[in-house]
CSV table of C-alpha atoms and ligand atoms in Angstrom, one decimal:
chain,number,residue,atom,x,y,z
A,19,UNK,CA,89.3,97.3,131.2
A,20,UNK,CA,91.3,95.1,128.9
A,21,UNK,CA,95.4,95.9,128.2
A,22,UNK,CA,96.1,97.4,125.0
A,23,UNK,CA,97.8,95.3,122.8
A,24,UNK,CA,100.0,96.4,120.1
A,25,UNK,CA,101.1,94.5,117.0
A,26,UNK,CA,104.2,95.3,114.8
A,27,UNK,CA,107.4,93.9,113.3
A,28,UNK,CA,109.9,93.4,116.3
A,29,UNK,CA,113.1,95.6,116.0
A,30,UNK,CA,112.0,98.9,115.0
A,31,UNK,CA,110.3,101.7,115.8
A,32,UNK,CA,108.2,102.2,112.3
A,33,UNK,CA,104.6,103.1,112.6
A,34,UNK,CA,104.3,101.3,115.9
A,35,UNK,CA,106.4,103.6,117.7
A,36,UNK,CA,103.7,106.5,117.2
A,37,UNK,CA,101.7,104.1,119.4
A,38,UNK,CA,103.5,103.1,122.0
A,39,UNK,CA,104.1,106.3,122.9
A,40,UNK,CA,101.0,107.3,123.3
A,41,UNK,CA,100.8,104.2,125.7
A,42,UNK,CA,103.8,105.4,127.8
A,43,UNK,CA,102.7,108.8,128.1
A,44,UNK,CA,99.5,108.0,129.1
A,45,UNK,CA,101.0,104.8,131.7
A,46,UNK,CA,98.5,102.6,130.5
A,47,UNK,CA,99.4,98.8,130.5
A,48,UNK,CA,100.1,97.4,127.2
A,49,UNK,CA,101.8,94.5,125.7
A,50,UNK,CA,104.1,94.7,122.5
A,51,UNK,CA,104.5,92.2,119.6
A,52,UNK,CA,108.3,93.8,120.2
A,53,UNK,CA,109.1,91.5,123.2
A,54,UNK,CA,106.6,88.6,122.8
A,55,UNK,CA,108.4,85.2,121.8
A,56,UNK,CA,106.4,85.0,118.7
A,57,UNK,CA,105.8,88.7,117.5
A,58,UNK,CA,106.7,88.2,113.9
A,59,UNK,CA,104.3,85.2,113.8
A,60,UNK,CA,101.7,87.4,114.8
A,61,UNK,CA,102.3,90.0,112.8
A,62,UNK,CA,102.4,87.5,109.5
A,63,UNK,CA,99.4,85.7,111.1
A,64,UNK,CA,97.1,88.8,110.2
A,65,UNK,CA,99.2,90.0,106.9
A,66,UNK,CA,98.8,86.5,105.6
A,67,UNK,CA,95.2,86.5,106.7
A,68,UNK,CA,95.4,83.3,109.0
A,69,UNK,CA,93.5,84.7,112.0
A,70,UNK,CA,89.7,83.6,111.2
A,71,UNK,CA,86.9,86.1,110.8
A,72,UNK,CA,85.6,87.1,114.1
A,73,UNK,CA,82.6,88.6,112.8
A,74,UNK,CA,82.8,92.0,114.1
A,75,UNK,CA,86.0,93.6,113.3
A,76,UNK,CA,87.7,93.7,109.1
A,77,UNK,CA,90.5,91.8,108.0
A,78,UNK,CA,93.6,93.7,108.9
A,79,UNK,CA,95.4,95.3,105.9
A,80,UNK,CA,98.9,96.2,107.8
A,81,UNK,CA,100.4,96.8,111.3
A,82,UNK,CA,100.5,98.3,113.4
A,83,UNK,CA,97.9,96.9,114.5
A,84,UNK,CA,95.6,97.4,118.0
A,85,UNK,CA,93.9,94.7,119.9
A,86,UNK,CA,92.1,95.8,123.0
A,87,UNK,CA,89.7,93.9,124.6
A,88,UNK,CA,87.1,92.8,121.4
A,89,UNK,CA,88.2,95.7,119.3
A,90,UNK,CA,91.1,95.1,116.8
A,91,UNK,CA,92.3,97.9,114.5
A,92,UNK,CA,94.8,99.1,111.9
A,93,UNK,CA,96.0,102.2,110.4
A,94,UNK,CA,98.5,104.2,112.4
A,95,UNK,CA,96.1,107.7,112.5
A,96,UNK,CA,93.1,105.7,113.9
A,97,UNK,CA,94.8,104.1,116.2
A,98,UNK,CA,96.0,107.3,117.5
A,99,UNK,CA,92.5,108.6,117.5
A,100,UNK,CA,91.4,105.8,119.5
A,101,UNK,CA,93.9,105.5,121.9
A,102,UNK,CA,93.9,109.5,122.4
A,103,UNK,CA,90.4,109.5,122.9
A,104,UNK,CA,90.3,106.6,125.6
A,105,UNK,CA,93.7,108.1,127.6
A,106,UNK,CA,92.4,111.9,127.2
A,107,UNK,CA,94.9,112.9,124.9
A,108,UNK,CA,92.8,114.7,123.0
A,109,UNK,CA,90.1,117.8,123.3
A,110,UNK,CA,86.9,116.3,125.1
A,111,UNK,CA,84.2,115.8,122.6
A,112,UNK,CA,82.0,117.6,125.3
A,113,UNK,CA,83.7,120.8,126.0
A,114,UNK,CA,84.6,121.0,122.3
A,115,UNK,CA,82.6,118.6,120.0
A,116,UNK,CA,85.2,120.1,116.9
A,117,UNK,CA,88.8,119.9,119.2
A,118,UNK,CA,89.1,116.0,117.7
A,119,UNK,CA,89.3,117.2,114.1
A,120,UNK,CA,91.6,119.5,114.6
A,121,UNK,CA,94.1,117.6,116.5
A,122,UNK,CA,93.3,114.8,114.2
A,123,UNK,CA,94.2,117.0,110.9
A,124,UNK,CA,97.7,117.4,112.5
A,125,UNK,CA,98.3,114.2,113.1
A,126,UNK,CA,97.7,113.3,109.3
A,127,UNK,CA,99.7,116.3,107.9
A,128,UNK,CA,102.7,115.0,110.3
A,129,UNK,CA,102.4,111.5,108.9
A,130,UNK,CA,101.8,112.5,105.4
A,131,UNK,CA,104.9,114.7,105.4
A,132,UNK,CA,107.4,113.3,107.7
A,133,UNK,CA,106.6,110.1,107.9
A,134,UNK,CA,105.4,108.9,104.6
A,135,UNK,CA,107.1,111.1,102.2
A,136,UNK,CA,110.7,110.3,104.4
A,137,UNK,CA,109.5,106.6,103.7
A,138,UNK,CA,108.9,107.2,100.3
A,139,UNK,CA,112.3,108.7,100.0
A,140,UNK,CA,114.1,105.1,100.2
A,141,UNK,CA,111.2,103.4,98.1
A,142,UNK,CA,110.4,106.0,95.5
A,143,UNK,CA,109.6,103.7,92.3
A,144,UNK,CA,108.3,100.5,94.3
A,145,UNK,CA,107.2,99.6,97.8
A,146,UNK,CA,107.8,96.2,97.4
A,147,UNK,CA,111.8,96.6,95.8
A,148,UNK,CA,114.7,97.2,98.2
A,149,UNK,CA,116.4,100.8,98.8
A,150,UNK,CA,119.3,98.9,96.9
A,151,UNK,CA,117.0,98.4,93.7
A,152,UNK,CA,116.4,102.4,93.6
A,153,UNK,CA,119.5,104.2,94.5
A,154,UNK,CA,119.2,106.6,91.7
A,155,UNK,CA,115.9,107.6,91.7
A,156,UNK,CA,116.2,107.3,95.8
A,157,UNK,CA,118.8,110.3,95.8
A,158,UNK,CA,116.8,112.1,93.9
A,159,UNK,CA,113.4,112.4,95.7
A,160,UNK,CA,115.4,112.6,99.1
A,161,UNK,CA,117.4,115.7,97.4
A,162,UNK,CA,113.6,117.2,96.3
A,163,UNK,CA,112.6,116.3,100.1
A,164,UNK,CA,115.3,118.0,101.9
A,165,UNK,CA,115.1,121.1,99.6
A,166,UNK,CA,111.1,121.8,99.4
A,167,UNK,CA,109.1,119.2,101.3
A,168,UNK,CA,111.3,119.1,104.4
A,169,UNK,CA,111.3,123.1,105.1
A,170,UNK,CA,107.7,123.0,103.8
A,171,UNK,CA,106.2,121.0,106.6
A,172,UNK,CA,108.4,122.3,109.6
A,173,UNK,CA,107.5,125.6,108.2
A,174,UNK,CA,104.1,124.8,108.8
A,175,UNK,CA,104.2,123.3,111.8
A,176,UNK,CA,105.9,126.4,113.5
A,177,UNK,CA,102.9,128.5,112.0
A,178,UNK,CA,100.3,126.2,113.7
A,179,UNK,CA,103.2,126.6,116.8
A,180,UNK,CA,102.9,130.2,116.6
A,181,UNK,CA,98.8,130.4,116.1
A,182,UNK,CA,96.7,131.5,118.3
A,183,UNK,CA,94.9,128.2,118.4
A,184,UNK,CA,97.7,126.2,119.9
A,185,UNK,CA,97.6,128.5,122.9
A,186,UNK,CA,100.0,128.7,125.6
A,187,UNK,CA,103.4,126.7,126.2
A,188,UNK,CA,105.1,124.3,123.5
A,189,UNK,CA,102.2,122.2,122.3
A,190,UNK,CA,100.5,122.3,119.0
A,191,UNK,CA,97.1,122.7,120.0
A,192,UNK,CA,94.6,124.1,122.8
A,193,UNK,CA,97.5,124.8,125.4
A,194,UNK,CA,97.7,120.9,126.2
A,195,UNK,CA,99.5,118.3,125.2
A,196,UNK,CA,98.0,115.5,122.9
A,197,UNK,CA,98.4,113.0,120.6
A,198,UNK,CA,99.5,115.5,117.7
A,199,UNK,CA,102.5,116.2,119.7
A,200,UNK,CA,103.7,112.6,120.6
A,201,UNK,CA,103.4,112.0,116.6
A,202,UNK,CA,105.3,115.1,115.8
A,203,UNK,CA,107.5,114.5,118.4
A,204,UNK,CA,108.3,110.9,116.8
A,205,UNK,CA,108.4,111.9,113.3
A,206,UNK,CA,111.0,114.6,114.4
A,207,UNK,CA,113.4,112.2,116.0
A,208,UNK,CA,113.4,110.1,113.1
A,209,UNK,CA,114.0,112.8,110.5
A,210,UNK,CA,116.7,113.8,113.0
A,211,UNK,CA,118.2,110.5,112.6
A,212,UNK,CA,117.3,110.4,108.6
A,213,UNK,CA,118.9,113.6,107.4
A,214,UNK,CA,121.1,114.5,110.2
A,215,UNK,CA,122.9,117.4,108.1
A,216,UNK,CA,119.8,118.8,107.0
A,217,UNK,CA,117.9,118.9,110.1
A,218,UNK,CA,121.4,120.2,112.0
A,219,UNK,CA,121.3,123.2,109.3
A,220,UNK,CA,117.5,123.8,109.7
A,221,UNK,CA,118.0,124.2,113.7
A,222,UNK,CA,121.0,126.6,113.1
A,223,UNK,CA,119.0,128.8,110.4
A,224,UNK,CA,116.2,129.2,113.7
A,225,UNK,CA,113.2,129.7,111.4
A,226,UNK,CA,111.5,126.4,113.2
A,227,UNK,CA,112.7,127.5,116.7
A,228,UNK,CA,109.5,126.4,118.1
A,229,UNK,CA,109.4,122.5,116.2
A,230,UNK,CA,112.7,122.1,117.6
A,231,UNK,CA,111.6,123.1,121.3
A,232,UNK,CA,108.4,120.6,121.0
A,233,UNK,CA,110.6,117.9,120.4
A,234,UNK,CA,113.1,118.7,123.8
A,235,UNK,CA,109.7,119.2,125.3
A,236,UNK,CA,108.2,115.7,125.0
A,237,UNK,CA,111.3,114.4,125.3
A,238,UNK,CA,111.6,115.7,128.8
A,239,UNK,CA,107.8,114.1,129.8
A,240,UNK,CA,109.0,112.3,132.5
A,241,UNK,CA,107.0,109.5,131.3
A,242,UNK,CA,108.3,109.6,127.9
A,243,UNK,CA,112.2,110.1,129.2
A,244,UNK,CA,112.2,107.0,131.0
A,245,UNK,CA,110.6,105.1,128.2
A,246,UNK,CA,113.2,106.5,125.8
A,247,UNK,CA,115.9,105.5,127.9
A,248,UNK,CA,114.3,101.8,128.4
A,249,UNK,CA,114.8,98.8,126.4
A,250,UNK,CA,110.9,99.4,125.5
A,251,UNK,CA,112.3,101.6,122.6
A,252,UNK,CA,113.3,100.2,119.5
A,253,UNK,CA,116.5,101.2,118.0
A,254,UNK,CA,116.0,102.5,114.1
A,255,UNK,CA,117.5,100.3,112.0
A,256,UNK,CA,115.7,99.1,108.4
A,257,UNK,CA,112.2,101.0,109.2
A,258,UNK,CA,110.8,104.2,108.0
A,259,UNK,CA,113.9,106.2,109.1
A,260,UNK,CA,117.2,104.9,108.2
A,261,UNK,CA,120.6,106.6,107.6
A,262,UNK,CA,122.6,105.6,104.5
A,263,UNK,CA,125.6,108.2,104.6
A,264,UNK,CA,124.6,108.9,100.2
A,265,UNK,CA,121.5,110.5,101.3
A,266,UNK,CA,122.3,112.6,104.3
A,267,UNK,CA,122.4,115.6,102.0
A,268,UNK,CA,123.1,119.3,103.3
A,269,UNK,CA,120.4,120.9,101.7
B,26,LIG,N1,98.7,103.7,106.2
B,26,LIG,C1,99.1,102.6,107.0
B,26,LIG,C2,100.4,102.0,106.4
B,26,LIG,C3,100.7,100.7,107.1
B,26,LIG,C4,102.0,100.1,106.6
B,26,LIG,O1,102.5,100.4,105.5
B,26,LIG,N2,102.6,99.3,107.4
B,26,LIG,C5,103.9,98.7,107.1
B,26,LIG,C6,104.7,98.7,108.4
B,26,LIG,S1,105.0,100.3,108.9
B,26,LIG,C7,103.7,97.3,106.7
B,26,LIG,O2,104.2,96.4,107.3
B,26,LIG,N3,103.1,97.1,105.6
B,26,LIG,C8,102.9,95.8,105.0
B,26,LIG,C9,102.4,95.9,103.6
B,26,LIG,O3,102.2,97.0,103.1
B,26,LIG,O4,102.4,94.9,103.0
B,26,LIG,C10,99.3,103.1,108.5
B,26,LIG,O5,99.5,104.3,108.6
B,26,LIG,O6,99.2,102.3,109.4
């Protein structure tokens, strides 16, 4: 079998970090756009549309992107769907032909709530404009976040935690661990690093008792602790989930 390749901007975690670490759970062999001489270049190369059609696979729209072998494919959520279903992260189409939808529908609510809106949270009016160009209007979305959106999501993540569908131990779904909880895991850490005071609250109040434990529990996959502590982990810095003191807000 062909290596997995990943493609995304060197020097941070972002959206890419979602798939590496379903890589390094699984220990499958991959290479990383992170610590390849000319990762930006690549990255450009498909943004700017300079690789030529190869007749079987779309233009690419944005990283991160997956090659492996002939296939090559973007969006973050489909790559995790691919990648969960070729490492057996997820339910086995054939002892449960619905178990991929499931796990796939938490895996979207977990980047639509703590991994987009948190991004939207520095770019509120426009994508393309730096957090600097949208203070204002920045504090005020992350202050909306961290009082409604913020406990909405956890708090529904610990109902899906405390259902009968995600079965026994910490993980979300079926008793086992998949690719819903390495996303959750990640967009956890990062709102952990976001909104430090917030989150610090949140775990004291112990309405989310369970999120907080699915975190220390894929953090402690023995797989996952020696990537985090590896120089395979990108540090955050100007990605998805940044810290500017202004917005580390209480709550
Ligand atoms: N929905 C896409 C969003 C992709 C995306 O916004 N990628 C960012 C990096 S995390 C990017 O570089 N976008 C370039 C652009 O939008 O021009 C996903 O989940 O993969």
């Amino acid at each position: 079998m062909a290596p997995y390749h990943l493609i995304y901007w060197p020097g941070l975690p972002g959206r890419g970090e979602h798939v590496r670490l379903v890589l390094e759970e699984a220990g499958a062999e991959y290479t990383d756009t992170a610590h390849t001489d000319d990762g930006i270049k690549e990255v450009l190369q498909h943004i700017n549309a300079e690789v030529p059609d190869d007749g079987v696979n779309p233009p690419i729209c944005a990283p991160p992107i997956l090659r492996h072998g002939e296939v090559l494919i973007n969006q973050t959520p489909n790559i995790i769907l691919y990648l969960g279903t070729q490492l057996g992260l997820v339910p086995d189409p054939k002892d449960e032909p619905a178990g991929i939808y499931r796990v796939n529908e938490l895996v979207l609510t977990a980047l639509d709530g703590l991994s987009n809106e948190p991004h939207d949270c520095h770019h509120p009016i426009a994508i393309g404009e730096y957090y600097e160009d949208q203070k204002e209007e920045s504090l005020r979305k992350s202050q909306d976040y961290v009082k409604n959106r913020l406990p909405k999501f956890l708090g529904y993540f610990e109902r899906v935690l405390r259902s009968k569908s995600s079965g026994h131990g910490p993980w979300l779904y079926g008793g086992q661990l998949t690719v819903a909880d390495l996303v959750l895991f990640q967009c956890l850490d990062g709102i952990k690093f976001m909104f430090r005071k917030a989150v610090k609250k949140l775990e004291k109040d112990g309405n989310y008792s369970k999120v907080f434990a699915l975190h220390e529990a894929v953090k402690q996959r023995p797989n996952i602790k020696d990537y985090l502590e590896s120089d395979r982990r990108q540090q955050y810095s100007n990605g998805i989930y940044r810290y500017y003191e202004e917005l580390d807000i209480e709550g």
